[in-house]
Short mmCIF file of C-alpha atoms in Angstrom, two decimals:
data_model
loop_
_atom_site.label_atom_id
_atom_site.label_comp_id
_atom_site.label_asym_id
_atom_site.label_seq_id
_atom_site.Cartn_x
_atom_site.Cartn_y
_atom_site.Cartn_z
CA UNK A 143 -17.24 33.44 24.27
CA UNK A 144 -18.91 34.38 20.96
CA UNK A 145 -22.61 33.57 20.76
CA UNK A 146 -22.68 32.08 17.31
CA UNK A 147 -21.70 28.42 17.56
CA UNK A 148 -18.84 27.10 15.36
CA UNK A 149 -20.19 23.55 15.14
CA UNK A 150 -23.87 22.59 15.64
CA UNK A 151 -24.74 18.80 15.96
CA UNK A 152 -28.46 18.25 15.58
CA UNK A 153 -30.25 14.84 16.27
CA UNK A 154 -27.24 12.94 15.11
CA UNK A 155 -27.52 9.28 14.87
CA UNK A 156 -24.75 6.95 13.80
CA UNK A 157 -24.51 3.17 13.42
CA UNK A 158 -22.05 0.50 12.34
CA UNK A 159 -23.53 -2.66 10.71
CA UNK A 160 -26.96 -1.65 12.10
CA UNK A 161 -25.70 -1.31 15.59
CA UNK A 162 -26.36 2.22 16.84
CA UNK A 163 -23.37 4.07 18.35
CA UNK A 164 -24.77 7.54 18.65
CA UNK A 165 -28.45 8.20 19.37
CA UNK A 166 -29.85 11.58 18.58
CA UNK A 167 -26.99 13.60 19.83
CA UNK A 168 -27.30 17.40 20.14
CA UNK A 169 -24.32 19.38 20.87
CA UNK A 170 -22.74 22.86 20.13
CA UNK A 171 -19.16 23.99 19.98
CA UNK A 172 -18.26 27.59 20.18
CA UNK A 173 -15.45 29.35 18.33
CA UNK A 174 -12.01 29.02 19.85
CA UNK A 175 -13.33 27.13 22.92
CA UNK A 176 -11.85 23.86 24.17
CA UNK A 177 -14.58 21.23 24.44
CA UNK A 178 -13.68 17.97 26.22
CA UNK A 179 -15.72 14.86 25.42
CA UNK A 180 -15.61 12.35 28.32
CA UNK A 181 -17.33 9.08 28.95
CA UNK A 182 -16.79 5.40 29.10
CA UNK A 183 -14.98 3.69 26.31
CA UNK A 184 -17.17 2.59 23.43
CA UNK A 185 -19.73 5.40 24.26
CA UNK A 186 -19.37 7.12 20.89
CA UNK A 187 -16.75 9.91 21.44
CA UNK A 188 -14.43 8.72 18.63
CA UNK A 189 -17.43 8.15 16.30
CA UNK A 190 -18.63 11.66 16.92
CA UNK A 191 -15.18 13.14 16.07
CA UNK A 192 -14.74 10.95 13.04
CA UNK A 193 -18.24 11.97 11.84
CA UNK A 194 -17.03 15.62 11.99
CA UNK A 195 -14.29 15.18 9.38
CA UNK A 196 -16.28 12.30 7.64
CA UNK A 197 -13.67 9.64 8.20
CA UNK A 198 -16.47 7.27 9.14
CA UNK A 199 -17.80 7.53 5.65
CA UNK A 200 -14.86 5.26 4.61
CA UNK A 201 -16.36 2.36 6.44
CA UNK A 202 -18.80 0.46 4.29
CA UNK A 203 -21.21 -0.39 7.07
CA UNK A 204 -21.45 3.08 8.48
CA UNK A 205 -24.86 4.82 8.40
CA UNK A 206 -25.90 8.22 9.75
CA UNK A 207 -28.81 10.54 10.22
CA UNK A 208 -29.23 14.10 11.43
CA UNK A 209 -27.21 17.29 10.66
CA UNK A 210 -23.73 18.62 11.46
CA UNK A 211 -23.40 22.36 10.75
CA UNK A 212 -19.96 23.95 10.50
CA UNK A 213 -20.28 27.74 10.27
CA UNK A 214 -23.85 27.27 9.26
CA UNK A 215 -23.14 24.77 6.48
CA UNK A 216 -24.29 21.08 6.63
CA UNK A 217 -21.11 19.14 6.13
CA UNK A 218 -23.02 15.88 5.61
CA UNK A 219 -24.78 17.31 2.62
CA UNK A 220 -23.90 16.83 -1.06
CA UNK A 221 -21.33 19.19 -2.72
CA UNK A 222 -19.06 19.17 0.28
CA UNK A 223 -15.47 19.01 -0.65
CA UNK A 224 -14.27 16.40 1.85
CA UNK A 225 -10.62 17.07 1.30
CA UNK A 226 -11.06 20.64 2.30
CA UNK A 227 -13.25 19.67 5.18
CA UNK A 228 -10.49 17.43 6.50
CA UNK A 229 -7.96 20.20 6.24
CA UNK A 230 -10.16 22.68 8.01
CA UNK A 231 -11.16 20.10 10.74
CA UNK A 232 -7.65 18.61 11.44
CA UNK A 233 -7.63 15.29 13.32
CA UNK A 234 -5.06 13.73 15.69
CA UNK A 235 -5.69 9.96 16.21
CA UNK A 236 -5.15 7.90 19.38
CA UNK A 237 -1.98 6.23 18.19
CA UNK A 238 0.56 8.41 16.26
CA UNK A 239 0.22 7.75 12.55
CA UNK A 240 3.09 9.40 10.76
CA UNK A 241 3.49 8.68 7.13
CA UNK A 242 6.34 6.24 6.24
CA UNK A 243 8.65 9.07 5.06
CA UNK A 244 11.06 11.60 6.67
CA UNK A 245 10.05 13.93 9.53
CA UNK A 246 10.26 16.73 6.95
CA UNK A 247 8.16 15.01 4.27
CA UNK A 248 5.42 14.27 6.77
CA UNK A 249 4.67 17.99 6.57
CA UNK A 250 5.84 19.04 3.12
CA UNK A 251 4.03 16.05 1.44
CA UNK A 252 0.92 16.97 3.34
CA UNK A 253 1.09 20.62 2.24
CA UNK A 254 1.85 19.44 -1.34
CA UNK A 255 -1.18 17.27 -1.47
CA UNK A 256 -3.17 20.33 -0.13
CA UNK A 257 -1.90 22.20 -3.18
CA UNK A 258 0.68 24.37 -1.35
CA UNK A 259 3.74 24.06 -3.69
CA UNK A 260 5.41 27.39 -3.19
CA UNK A 261 8.83 26.30 -1.70
CA UNK A 262 9.21 29.38 0.54
CA UNK A 263 5.79 28.87 2.17
CA UNK A 264 6.34 25.19 2.57
CA UNK A 265 9.61 25.72 4.48
CA UNK A 266 7.95 28.43 6.56
CA UNK A 267 5.12 26.28 7.49
CA UNK A 268 7.29 23.37 8.29
CA UNK A 269 9.19 25.38 10.78
CA UNK A 270 6.25 27.18 12.40
CA UNK A 271 4.39 23.91 12.58
CA UNK A 272 7.12 22.14 14.42
CA UNK A 273 7.76 25.26 16.61
CA UNK A 274 4.04 25.28 17.47
CA UNK A 275 4.34 21.81 19.00
CA UNK A 276 7.69 22.44 20.71
CA UNK A 277 9.41 19.89 18.42
CA UNK A 278 11.59 22.24 16.28
CA UNK A 279 14.62 22.27 18.64
CA UNK A 280 14.49 18.41 19.05
CA UNK A 281 14.14 17.48 15.40
CA UNK A 282 15.65 20.32 13.42
CA UNK A 283 18.87 18.34 12.84
CA UNK A 284 17.14 15.16 11.86
CA UNK A 285 14.56 16.40 9.51
CA UNK A 286 15.60 13.84 6.95
CA UNK A 287 15.30 10.93 9.22
CA UNK A 288 12.34 8.47 9.07
CA UNK A 289 9.48 9.79 11.23
CA UNK A 290 8.84 6.23 12.34
CA UNK A 291 12.23 6.33 14.16
CA UNK A 292 10.96 9.14 16.48
CA UNK A 293 9.75 8.21 19.85
CA UNK A 294 6.01 8.05 20.50
CA UNK A 295 5.63 11.49 22.01
CA UNK A 296 7.67 13.01 19.06
CA UNK A 297 5.53 11.13 16.52
CA UNK A 298 2.36 12.30 18.11
CA UNK A 299 3.63 15.93 18.19
CA UNK A 300 4.61 15.56 14.61
CA UNK A 301 1.15 14.46 13.69
CA UNK A 302 -0.20 17.46 15.39
CA UNK A 303 2.29 19.71 13.64
CA UNK A 304 1.28 18.08 10.36
CA UNK A 305 -2.27 19.18 11.11
CA UNK A 306 -1.35 22.61 12.31
CA UNK A 307 0.78 23.29 9.06
CA UNK A 308 -2.52 23.07 7.15
CA UNK A 309 -3.87 26.02 9.20
CA UNK A 310 -7.11 24.39 10.33
CA UNK A 311 -9.86 26.03 12.15
CA UNK A 312 -10.92 23.04 14.34
CA UNK A 313 -8.67 20.48 16.02
CA UNK A 314 -10.29 17.15 16.56
CA UNK A 315 -8.14 15.44 19.14
CA UNK A 316 -9.17 11.74 19.46
CA UNK A 317 -7.63 10.59 22.79
CA UNK A 318 -4.23 12.05 21.61
CA UNK A 319 -2.41 10.96 24.77
CA UNK A 320 -3.55 7.38 25.05
CA UNK A 321 -0.37 6.01 23.76
CA UNK A 322 1.96 8.29 25.73
CA UNK A 323 3.46 7.81 29.22
CA UNK A 324 2.33 10.35 31.88
CA UNK A 325 5.41 12.63 31.33
CA UNK A 326 5.01 12.67 27.63
CA UNK A 327 1.25 13.30 28.01
CA UNK A 328 1.97 16.24 30.27
CA UNK A 329 4.25 17.79 27.53
CA UNK A 330 1.56 17.25 24.98
CA UNK A 331 -0.88 19.07 27.25
CA UNK A 332 1.58 21.91 27.52
CA UNK A 333 1.50 22.24 23.65
CA UNK A 334 -2.32 22.29 23.83
CA UNK A 335 -2.24 25.02 26.36
CA UNK A 336 -0.30 27.14 23.96
CA UNK A 337 -2.75 26.49 21.19
CA UNK A 338 -5.76 27.53 23.32
CA UNK A 339 -7.74 30.43 22.01
CA UNK A 340 -6.24 30.13 18.51
CA UNK A 341 -8.28 27.13 17.47
CA UNK A 342 -11.55 25.46 18.23
CA UNK A 343 -10.44 22.31 20.00
CA UNK A 344 -12.54 19.17 20.66
CA UNK A 345 -10.65 16.81 22.86
CA UNK A 346 -12.03 13.24 23.39
CA UNK A 347 -10.34 11.77 26.38
CA UNK A 348 -10.60 8.80 28.80
CA UNK A 349 -8.79 10.74 31.48
CA UNK A 350 -11.32 12.94 33.29
CA UNK A 351 -8.46 14.80 34.94
CA UNK A 352 -7.07 15.71 31.61
CA UNK A 353 -10.53 16.94 30.61
CA UNK A 354 -10.63 19.04 33.85
CA UNK A 355 -7.15 20.58 33.00
CA UNK A 356 -7.41 21.14 29.38
CA UNK A 357 -11.01 22.29 28.48
CA UNK A 358 -13.37 25.15 28.93
CA UNK A 359 -16.50 23.10 28.53
CA UNK A 360 -17.01 19.42 28.95
CA UNK A 361 -19.66 17.08 27.51
CA UNK A 362 -20.34 13.60 29.05
CA UNK A 363 -21.35 11.03 26.46
CA UNK A 364 -22.53 7.57 27.53
CA UNK A 365 -23.92 4.89 25.29
CA UNK A 366 -24.29 7.26 22.46
CA UNK A 367 -26.22 9.93 24.35
CA UNK A 368 -25.34 13.21 25.78
CA UNK A 369 -25.71 12.98 29.50
CA UNK A 370 -24.54 16.39 30.53
CA UNK A 371 -22.89 19.32 28.90
CA UNK A 372 -21.71 22.53 30.48
CA UNK A 373 -18.64 24.52 31.67
CA UNK A 374 -15.92 22.22 32.83
CA UNK A 375 -15.89 23.83 36.23
CA UNK A 376 -19.56 23.34 36.89
CA UNK A 377 -19.61 19.81 35.43
CA UNK A 378 -16.81 18.71 37.74
CA UNK A 379 -17.64 20.60 40.79
CA UNK A 380 -21.51 20.80 40.60
CA UNK A 381 -22.77 18.05 38.35
CA UNK A 382 -26.42 18.23 37.74
CA UNK A 383 -26.82 14.53 36.87
CA UNK A 384 -26.23 11.61 39.20
CA UNK A 385 -24.51 9.65 36.42
CA UNK A 386 -22.19 12.49 35.71
CA UNK A 387 -21.23 12.62 39.43
CA UNK A 388 -20.65 8.82 39.41
CA UNK A 389 -18.51 8.96 36.29
CA UNK A 390 -16.26 11.85 37.33
CA UNK A 391 -15.73 10.37 40.82
CA UNK A 392 -14.64 7.03 39.13
CA UNK A 393 -17.60 5.03 40.57
CA UNK A 394 -19.28 4.37 37.22
CA UNK B 238 11.24 -28.44 42.62
CA UNK B 239 13.85 -29.90 40.36
CA UNK B 240 14.69 -28.94 36.82
CA UNK B 241 16.11 -32.30 35.61
CA UNK B 242 14.89 -33.59 32.29
CA UNK B 243 11.73 -35.62 32.50
CA UNK B 244 10.73 -38.45 30.20
CA UNK B 245 8.30 -36.31 28.35
CA UNK B 246 11.01 -33.67 28.04
CA UNK B 247 13.50 -36.15 26.44
CA UNK B 248 10.73 -37.23 24.04
CA UNK B 249 10.01 -33.63 23.09
CA UNK B 250 13.72 -32.81 22.43
CA UNK B 251 14.08 -35.90 20.20
CA UNK B 252 10.92 -35.03 18.17
CA UNK B 253 12.31 -31.46 17.84
CA UNK B 254 15.54 -32.78 16.51
CA UNK B 255 13.85 -35.13 13.98
CA UNK B 256 11.50 -32.37 12.80
CA UNK B 257 14.38 -29.94 12.23
CA UNK B 258 16.37 -32.50 10.20
CA UNK B 259 13.25 -33.54 8.14
CA UNK B 260 12.42 -29.93 7.23
CA UNK B 261 16.14 -29.15 6.40
CA UNK B 262 16.20 -32.14 4.22
CA UNK B 263 13.08 -30.96 2.29
CA UNK B 264 14.51 -27.50 1.87
CA UNK B 265 17.85 -28.85 0.56
CA UNK B 266 15.99 -31.20 -1.83
CA UNK B 267 14.74 -28.10 -3.49
CA UNK B 268 18.22 -26.78 -4.23
CA UNK B 269 19.71 -30.07 -5.32
CA UNK B 270 17.78 -30.48 -8.64
CA UNK B 271 18.49 -26.84 -9.63
CA UNK B 272 22.20 -27.34 -9.06
CA UNK B 273 22.18 -30.64 -10.93
CA UNK B 274 20.09 -29.28 -13.90
CA UNK B 275 22.27 -26.09 -14.31
CA UNK B 276 25.44 -28.15 -13.91
CA UNK B 277 24.40 -30.89 -16.34
CA UNK B 278 23.27 -28.20 -18.93
CA UNK B 279 26.59 -26.37 -18.67
CA UNK B 280 28.57 -29.72 -18.95
CA UNK B 281 26.67 -30.73 -22.06
CA UNK B 282 26.82 -27.40 -23.66
CA UNK B 283 30.36 -26.44 -22.86
CA UNK B 284 31.86 -27.11 -26.34
CA UNK B 285 29.59 -24.69 -28.10
CA UNK B 286 29.33 -21.84 -25.67
CA UNK B 287 30.84 -18.66 -26.96
CA UNK B 288 29.87 -15.14 -27.72
CA UNK B 289 29.58 -16.16 -31.48
CA UNK B 290 26.87 -18.82 -30.43
CA UNK B 291 24.84 -15.94 -29.13
CA UNK B 292 25.19 -13.61 -32.21
CA UNK B 293 25.33 -16.01 -35.14
CA UNK B 294 22.61 -17.39 -37.34
CA UNK B 295 21.78 -21.06 -37.31
CA UNK B 296 23.55 -22.83 -40.22
CA UNK B 297 23.38 -26.12 -42.17
CA UNK B 298 19.56 -26.58 -41.43
CA UNK B 299 20.01 -25.65 -37.83
CA UNK B 300 22.69 -28.29 -37.11
CA UNK B 301 25.29 -25.68 -36.68
CA UNK B 302 25.85 -22.00 -36.03
CA UNK B 303 24.15 -19.89 -33.33
CA UNK B 304 20.86 -18.71 -31.93
CA UNK B 305 20.81 -15.04 -32.71
CA UNK B 306 17.24 -14.85 -34.18
CA UNK B 307 15.74 -16.88 -31.46
CA UNK B 308 17.49 -14.85 -28.71
CA UNK B 309 16.34 -11.57 -30.21
CA UNK B 310 12.85 -12.97 -30.96
CA UNK B 311 12.43 -13.94 -27.22
CA UNK B 312 13.69 -10.49 -26.18
CA UNK B 313 10.99 -8.83 -28.51
CA UNK B 314 8.24 -11.04 -27.32
CA UNK B 315 8.95 -10.64 -23.54
CA UNK B 316 9.50 -6.95 -23.74
CA UNK B 317 6.46 -6.15 -25.82
CA UNK B 318 4.17 -8.42 -23.85
CA UNK B 319 5.23 -6.84 -20.53
CA UNK B 320 4.94 -3.39 -21.92
CA UNK B 321 1.29 -4.29 -22.76
CA UNK B 322 0.54 -6.23 -19.63
CA UNK B 323 2.21 -4.09 -16.96
CA UNK B 324 0.15 -0.82 -17.22
CA UNK B 325 -3.13 -2.74 -17.53
CA UNK B 326 -2.24 -5.19 -14.79
CA UNK B 327 -1.04 -2.57 -12.30
CA UNK B 328 -3.99 -0.26 -13.00
CA UNK B 329 -6.51 -3.06 -12.60
CA UNK B 330 -4.90 -4.08 -9.37
CA UNK B 331 -5.01 -0.45 -7.99
CA UNK B 332 -8.71 -0.40 -8.84
CA UNK B 333 -9.36 -3.58 -7.10
CA UNK B 334 -7.26 -2.96 -4.02
CA UNK B 335 -7.64 0.79 -3.56
CA UNK B 336 -11.01 1.83 -5.13
CA UNK B 337 -13.43 -1.01 -5.20
CA UNK B 338 -15.65 -2.07 -2.35
CA UNK B 339 -16.39 -5.66 -1.63
CA UNK B 340 -19.47 -6.46 -3.55
CA UNK B 341 -20.67 -9.07 -6.05
CA UNK B 342 -19.07 -7.23 -9.02
CA UNK B 343 -15.66 -7.00 -7.50
CA UNK B 344 -15.90 -10.62 -6.40
CA UNK B 345 -16.76 -11.49 -9.92
CA UNK B 346 -13.44 -9.74 -11.10
CA UNK B 347 -11.47 -11.66 -8.46
CA UNK B 348 -12.97 -14.83 -9.61
CA UNK B 349 -12.06 -14.04 -13.19
CA UNK B 350 -8.52 -13.17 -12.35
CA UNK B 351 -8.00 -16.26 -10.23
CA UNK B 352 -9.37 -18.55 -12.94
CA UNK B 353 -7.50 -16.81 -15.83
CA UNK B 354 -4.24 -17.44 -13.93
CA UNK B 355 -5.03 -21.13 -13.83
CA UNK B 356 -5.87 -21.51 -17.52
CA UNK B 357 -3.31 -23.72 -19.39
CA UNK B 358 -1.05 -21.93 -21.77
CA UNK B 359 -2.17 -24.04 -24.72
CA UNK B 360 -5.72 -22.66 -24.20
CA UNK B 361 -4.29 -19.09 -24.15
CA UNK B 362 -2.57 -20.10 -27.50
CA UNK B 363 -5.85 -21.02 -29.13
CA UNK B 364 -7.48 -17.83 -27.74
CA UNK B 365 -4.60 -15.87 -29.22
CA UNK B 366 -4.93 -17.54 -32.52
CA UNK B 367 -8.70 -16.95 -32.61
CA UNK B 368 -8.70 -13.37 -31.21
CA UNK B 369 -5.51 -11.76 -32.39
CA UNK B 370 -4.32 -13.73 -35.39
CA UNK B 371 -7.75 -14.29 -37.14
CA UNK B 372 -10.39 -12.00 -35.68
CA UNK B 373 -8.18 -8.86 -35.27
CA UNK B 374 -6.38 -9.67 -38.59
CA UNK B 375 -2.99 -9.21 -36.99
CA UNK B 376 -1.83 -12.45 -38.69
CA UNK B 377 0.89 -14.64 -37.22
CA UNK B 378 3.13 -11.94 -35.98
CA UNK B 379 5.27 -10.69 -33.08
CA UNK B 380 2.35 -8.38 -32.09
CA UNK B 381 -0.14 -11.24 -32.06
CA UNK B 382 2.14 -13.46 -30.00
CA UNK B 383 3.04 -10.69 -27.64
CA UNK B 384 -0.60 -9.97 -27.00
CA UNK B 385 -1.20 -13.65 -26.33
CA UNK B 386 1.67 -13.70 -23.77
CA UNK B 387 0.24 -10.53 -22.23
CA UNK B 388 -3.12 -12.19 -21.74
CA UNK B 389 -1.36 -15.01 -20.10
CA UNK B 390 0.84 -13.02 -17.73
CA UNK B 391 -1.82 -10.40 -16.92
CA UNK B 392 -3.86 -12.25 -14.28
CA UNK B 393 -0.57 -13.15 -12.31
CA UNK B 394 0.58 -9.48 -12.56
CA UNK B 395 -2.79 -8.34 -11.20
CA UNK B 396 -2.64 -10.80 -8.39
CA UNK B 397 0.90 -9.99 -7.37
CA UNK B 398 0.49 -6.29 -7.67
CA UNK B 399 -2.65 -6.50 -5.55
CA UNK B 400 -0.68 -8.41 -2.95
CA UNK B 401 2.07 -5.85 -2.94
CA UNK B 402 -0.53 -2.93 -2.46
CA UNK B 403 -2.35 -4.82 0.23
CA UNK B 404 0.90 -5.20 2.26
CA UNK B 405 1.02 -1.38 2.69
CA UNK B 406 -0.53 -0.86 6.21
CA UNK B 407 -4.18 0.75 6.12
CA UNK B 408 -3.02 3.22 8.72
CA UNK B 409 -0.77 4.91 6.24
CA UNK B 410 -3.82 5.48 3.94
CA UNK B 411 -5.96 6.73 6.79
CA UNK B 412 -3.17 9.16 7.83
CA UNK B 413 -3.26 10.52 4.40
CA UNK B 414 -6.98 10.72 3.99
CA UNK B 415 -7.35 12.51 7.34
CA UNK B 416 -5.21 15.40 6.17
CA UNK B 417 -7.32 15.86 3.09
CA UNK B 418 -5.58 13.69 0.55
CA UNK B 419 -7.66 12.15 -2.20
CA UNK B 420 -7.47 8.53 -3.04
CA UNK B 421 -5.17 9.06 -6.05
CA UNK B 422 -2.87 11.43 -3.99
CA UNK B 423 -2.63 8.78 -1.41
CA UNK B 424 -1.87 6.06 -3.92
CA UNK B 425 0.79 8.16 -5.66
CA UNK B 426 2.33 9.72 -2.56
CA UNK B 427 2.32 6.78 -0.19
CA UNK B 428 0.91 3.42 -1.56
CA UNK B 429 2.92 3.06 -4.72
CA UNK B 430 6.31 4.20 -3.29
CA UNK B 431 5.88 1.64 -0.50
CA UNK B 432 4.85 -1.21 -2.62
CA UNK B 433 6.90 -0.64 -5.79
CA UNK B 434 9.53 -3.39 -4.83
CA UNK B 435 6.83 -5.96 -4.49
CA UNK B 436 5.11 -4.86 -7.70
CA UNK B 437 8.32 -4.94 -9.77
CA UNK B 438 9.20 -8.28 -8.34
CA UNK B 439 5.87 -9.71 -9.49
CA UNK B 440 6.27 -8.21 -12.96
CA UNK B 441 9.88 -9.42 -13.35
CA UNK B 442 9.08 -12.93 -12.38
CA UNK B 443 6.71 -12.98 -15.43
CA UNK B 444 9.61 -12.33 -17.71
CA UNK B 445 10.83 -15.82 -16.95
CA UNK B 446 7.26 -17.14 -17.60
CA UNK B 447 6.80 -15.32 -20.88
CA UNK B 448 10.28 -16.40 -22.05
CA UNK B 449 9.80 -20.01 -21.20
CA UNK B 450 6.45 -20.78 -22.63
CA UNK B 451 6.32 -22.36 -26.10
CA UNK B 452 2.57 -23.03 -26.65
CA UNK B 453 1.15 -19.47 -26.69
CA UNK B 454 3.66 -18.38 -29.30
CA UNK B 455 3.81 -21.33 -31.66
CA UNK B 456 0.33 -20.71 -33.16
CA UNK B 457 0.55 -16.89 -32.99
CA UNK B 458 3.92 -15.74 -34.27
CA UNK B 459 6.86 -17.98 -33.64
CA UNK B 460 8.30 -19.92 -36.50
CA UNK B 461 10.98 -22.69 -36.98
CA UNK B 462 13.28 -20.60 -38.96
CA UNK B 463 13.57 -16.90 -39.97
CA UNK B 464 16.62 -15.32 -41.52
CA UNK B 465 17.59 -11.88 -40.11
CA UNK B 466 20.79 -9.86 -40.31
CA UNK B 467 23.25 -11.09 -37.74
CA UNK B 468 23.88 -8.82 -34.64
CA UNK B 469 21.38 -6.19 -35.65
CA UNK B 470 18.99 -5.22 -32.77
CA UNK B 471 16.16 -3.81 -34.82
CA UNK B 472 15.92 -6.75 -37.10
CA UNK B 473 12.25 -7.72 -36.55
CA UNK B 474 9.20 -5.54 -37.27
CA UNK B 475 5.99 -5.71 -35.11
CA UNK B 476 4.10 -7.64 -37.86
CA UNK B 477 7.08 -10.04 -38.74
CA UNK B 478 7.15 -13.57 -37.53
CA UNK B 479 10.11 -14.44 -35.27
CA UNK B 480 12.07 -17.30 -33.80
CA UNK B 481 12.08 -17.69 -30.01
CA UNK B 482 14.41 -19.53 -27.62
CA UNK B 483 11.75 -21.99 -26.24
CA UNK B 484 10.43 -22.68 -29.71
CA UNK B 485 13.89 -23.20 -31.09
CA UNK B 486 14.81 -25.60 -28.37
CA UNK B 487 11.73 -27.66 -29.13
CA UNK B 488 12.51 -27.55 -32.91
CA UNK B 489 16.14 -28.68 -32.74
CA UNK B 490 15.42 -31.25 -30.04
CA UNK B 491 12.47 -32.96 -31.73
CA UNK B 492 11.95 -31.86 -35.32
CA UNK B 493 15.40 -31.83 -36.95
CA UNK B 494 17.37 -35.04 -37.31
CA UNK B 495 21.03 -35.34 -36.57
CA UNK B 496 21.55 -32.16 -34.48
CA UNK B 497 24.78 -32.25 -32.46
CA UNK B 498 23.66 -32.55 -28.74
CA UNK B 499 25.55 -29.49 -27.67
CA UNK B 500 23.29 -27.26 -29.65
CA UNK B 501 20.06 -27.88 -27.78
CA UNK B 502 21.93 -27.83 -24.47
CA UNK B 503 23.58 -24.57 -25.42
CA UNK B 504 20.08 -23.15 -26.20
CA UNK B 505 18.81 -24.45 -22.85
CA UNK B 506 21.76 -22.80 -21.01
CA UNK B 507 21.00 -19.48 -22.62
CA UNK B 508 17.28 -19.70 -21.74
CA UNK B 509 17.90 -20.77 -18.16
CA UNK B 510 20.70 -18.25 -17.65
CA UNK B 511 18.48 -15.41 -18.98
CA UNK B 512 15.80 -16.42 -16.47
CA UNK B 513 18.16 -16.69 -13.63
CA UNK B 514 19.90 -13.32 -14.41
CA UNK B 515 16.44 -11.63 -14.61
CA UNK B 516 15.57 -13.20 -11.32
CA UNK B 517 18.84 -12.17 -9.64
CA UNK B 518 18.32 -8.68 -11.00
CA UNK B 519 14.84 -8.51 -9.47
CA UNK B 520 16.27 -9.72 -6.07
CA UNK B 521 18.93 -6.93 -6.23
CA UNK B 522 16.44 -4.35 -7.22
CA UNK B 523 14.15 -5.38 -4.38
CA UNK B 524 16.98 -5.19 -1.80
CA UNK B 525 17.87 -1.74 -3.04
CA UNK B 526 14.41 -0.41 -2.91
CA UNK B 527 13.85 -2.10 0.54
CA UNK B 528 16.93 -0.38 1.84
CA UNK B 529 15.44 2.98 0.97
CA UNK B 530 12.27 2.22 2.84
CA UNK B 531 11.49 4.49 5.80
CA UNK B 532 9.83 1.98 8.04
#
């Protein structure tokens, strides 16, 4: 693991309509590691992810304090190209959110909006994007069909492919399997396993077992505060904090 | 445990039947007047209806002949007013629905739009007379009348466009933004293609309103009679005065003595059929656009 962190979160406070959601959070994410965020629902995991790509800024009642550095640059500061930020830190949301167009257009339109118009590159990225998420064989004959006619798992994988086609550096996965049945969730995790060590991955999940399976490091966030943060193995087998032990054993 | 009908159950069933009949009756009572009106108009106008009626000039002091200058005038007024009102209305609705945040300023704009939509057409007419005919020195002209009609239809176009935009689920926009699309890219790529049927329907419905109103144009550009070459499409200039169907109907029904009754009824048939045809076209267009929708 490289020593220079990819993302540094410093004293980060966030609130909606005056109600604090994150309270002075400090956390580091290292390049190409897989960090799992676990903790009770409503604890601030999603808010943290959505602060990283500044999707929270779209809410009128959102307020924040503190710093978030990506490659040493404060992404909350002025003069940040938010469109570029969101392409470099690609997000997958809890429920699949394909665009209301064809399977193919979901990726090609995204690329076009990112300024990639060269037809050859678009086709190439469409195919590699879908292959990266093991979806190519299933959908290669129905690329022109509406994406919203795919099943849930295929839609969620398409959303991941759409993000991958933009060649991001960081993947922000916000409970990506919460709308999937266990079999589909397993297949989604298989895809994640293939992506490991190519991207920096932050995975928020309500499923502690998923965190144990699919991460190198885990951070437990409760009520907007970081309770414990360490290697996934240590956190699950040798938790330092009583609250961590209670949460991972399901007695919280 | 039995499943036989109870007294309460019988009562509920009876009320259900009554309610259904009452609501059906109300719905049918909406259709009946329309059928009667159109049927009566056609019946009265039958002797005069011909292609010649559409393309001929009125003759013998408007007691004979056709309605060509009025038909063409209405076409000019409606087209020009919508060409003016559509881009402004759609752009304003896009701002209100896609860009503005909820604050006192946007609430003020909403209030203005709602109130403008409720202003009587005769007030629009006086405004048009003051603003366009006199202040802007456009004189009584097609341009001044079209601008007045545009002002009248604008708030409704804004409201209907805004509603069409708002019907596109927020999740589609967020999906776009999260992959780095700007607001305008999202609007162009996702929001407009998915709301275009609703937007067009709202605009087309204003055709019938602009074609039907008499008050806004009678002070600002429409005249009783204007001689133009028969059958020529570009017979009017922007600064000419013109005839219009609604105005013509008013004129020959109330201002000219001894007009054969078939003449005003024929004019009314053309006006009503134009409106119905435009509405039918909008329904067909909407159905076609819906069928291409991907969700």
